[in-house]
Amino acid sequence: MKATVKGKKTLSGKVRVPGDKSISHRGAIVGALARGTTKISGFSPSQDCASTLDVLGKLGVSISIDESFVQIEGKAGRFNQPKEKLHAGNSATTMRLLAGAIAPMPIRVTITGDDSLLRRPMGRIIEPLSLMGAKVISEGGGGFPPLTIEGGNLRGIEYSPPQASAQVKSAILLAGLGATGKTRVRELYPTRDHTERILRQAGVEVFQSENVVTLHPGVPRALELEVPGDISSAAFLLAGAMICPGSTVEVSDVGINPSRSGFLEIARKMGGDIEVEVTDSGFEPKGRITARYSALKGTRIEPREVARAIDEVMLVSLLATQAQGTTIIEGAGELRHKESDRLSATASGLKKLGARVEEREDGFVIEGPCELRGAQVDPYKDHRLAMMFAIAGAAASGVTVINDWEWIEVSYPNFVADMRKLGVEINRGE
Ligand code: S3P
């Protein structure tokens, strides 16, 4: 399916975005590992989180879903032996976090996924989980999925992942819950800390310093969890406001956990007019974010900043096309291992729209500002690329056609309705 977006639009209005995907995955997994009944409101409506619920159901976890809550009956650290292969769809978070959660259990589980997931690197979790004592087999060879996990009898380790990855950190911590002794992860740069926060909320002993996390084994207790709006979804609309003249967009109830809100700081550094009002300072803080059309300027983005805005780097590159001067993004090589090779796909799509982008091994050099012109672009079945191109299309002249549109369901099924609410003419077609 394709989508068409008419350009030269002003975005204005107030919206709420779907529940945070990362927090929803973790709420479901920690709830399933807990003792007692967990109730989650604001659960993400994404296909990725539906994959996590589906896999948990096949592991014997009883889950009920109604309009306001997802309710999970915890298995107190012990899933059932599934009868079939489990399917994680497009979701690497499902595969990596669940591989970790399963690793201490005496069961044998194979997890597969769609074509994109079968190309995602799993060596990064196979190594630490194997060091802890699990048997994890790459059925695809070379560290690629499907993965077969034969769990049981783990010991805690101290481990420094060679890449900054919240999924790797979380897989190790979840495995550490059922290991003997403590587990420690030392990160290259701090990444999103939702797993640490939710486990602490569930009574597990987790200690964090800047980039070191230490966890003591234990069974989490059940939670009542309110998931805030997804800042990675909100970022599209906020970016649209900053690059489309005359725009003002307000997004309420968005998660503003500092380990996750790097995009807001980068945008401000570029001169972005962004206001944040904290409305809830609970264990996952929330706020109301307002973005306005801004006179942006080029900047230099370093690896540490990339780690806190890993899913928003493509949007930063879009902002850079409208900013005065040169923007250099470094240390973003991990983007080559996402749902698509996001460095190459972003560079080729933005160039088609008329931007001056040089793709480098680990980032971009972008010269701005430039006049974007509508074109047909390919997001390579990657939800975030499809939505980034839709935002670019709203700022461009003429009409932008985006291929593979159906993939937006992976994270933000309501994106078209929200864009229309803000005044963008966007249509789905053949
Ligand atoms: C995620 C971590 C990031 C991010 C992904 C979600 C998470 O992946 O890109 O969308 O929920 O932990 P990596 O850990 O591979 O960087």
Coordinates of C-alpha atoms and ligand atoms in Angstrom, one line a residue, residues 22 26 93 96 164-167 192 310-311 338, ligand 1:
S22 CA 9.3 0.0 24.9
R26 CA 8.5 -4.5 29.4
T93 CA 12.5 -6.2 21.3
R96 CA 15.8 -10.2 22.5
A164 CA 25.1 0.8 23.2
S165 CA 21.8 -1.2 23.2
A166 CA 18.9 -1.2 25.7
Q167 CA 17.6 -4.4 24.2
R192 CA 16.8 3.9 27.8
I310 CA 18.4 6.1 18.6
D311 CA 15.0 5.9 17.0
K338 CA 17.4 -1.7 12.6
Ligands
S3P1 C1 14.5 -0.5 22.2 C2 15.8 -0.2 22.1 C3 16.4 0.3 20.8 C4 15.4 0.9 19.9 C5 14.2 0.0 19.7 C6 13.5 -0.3 21.1 C7 14.0 -1.1 23.4 O1 17.1 -0.8 20.1 O2 16.0 1.1 18.6 O3 13.3 0.6 18.9 O4 12.7 -1.1 23.6 O5 14.8 -1.5 24.2 P1 18.6 -1.3 20.4 O6 18.7 -1.8 21.8 O7 18.8 -2.4 19.4 O8 19.4 0.0 20.2

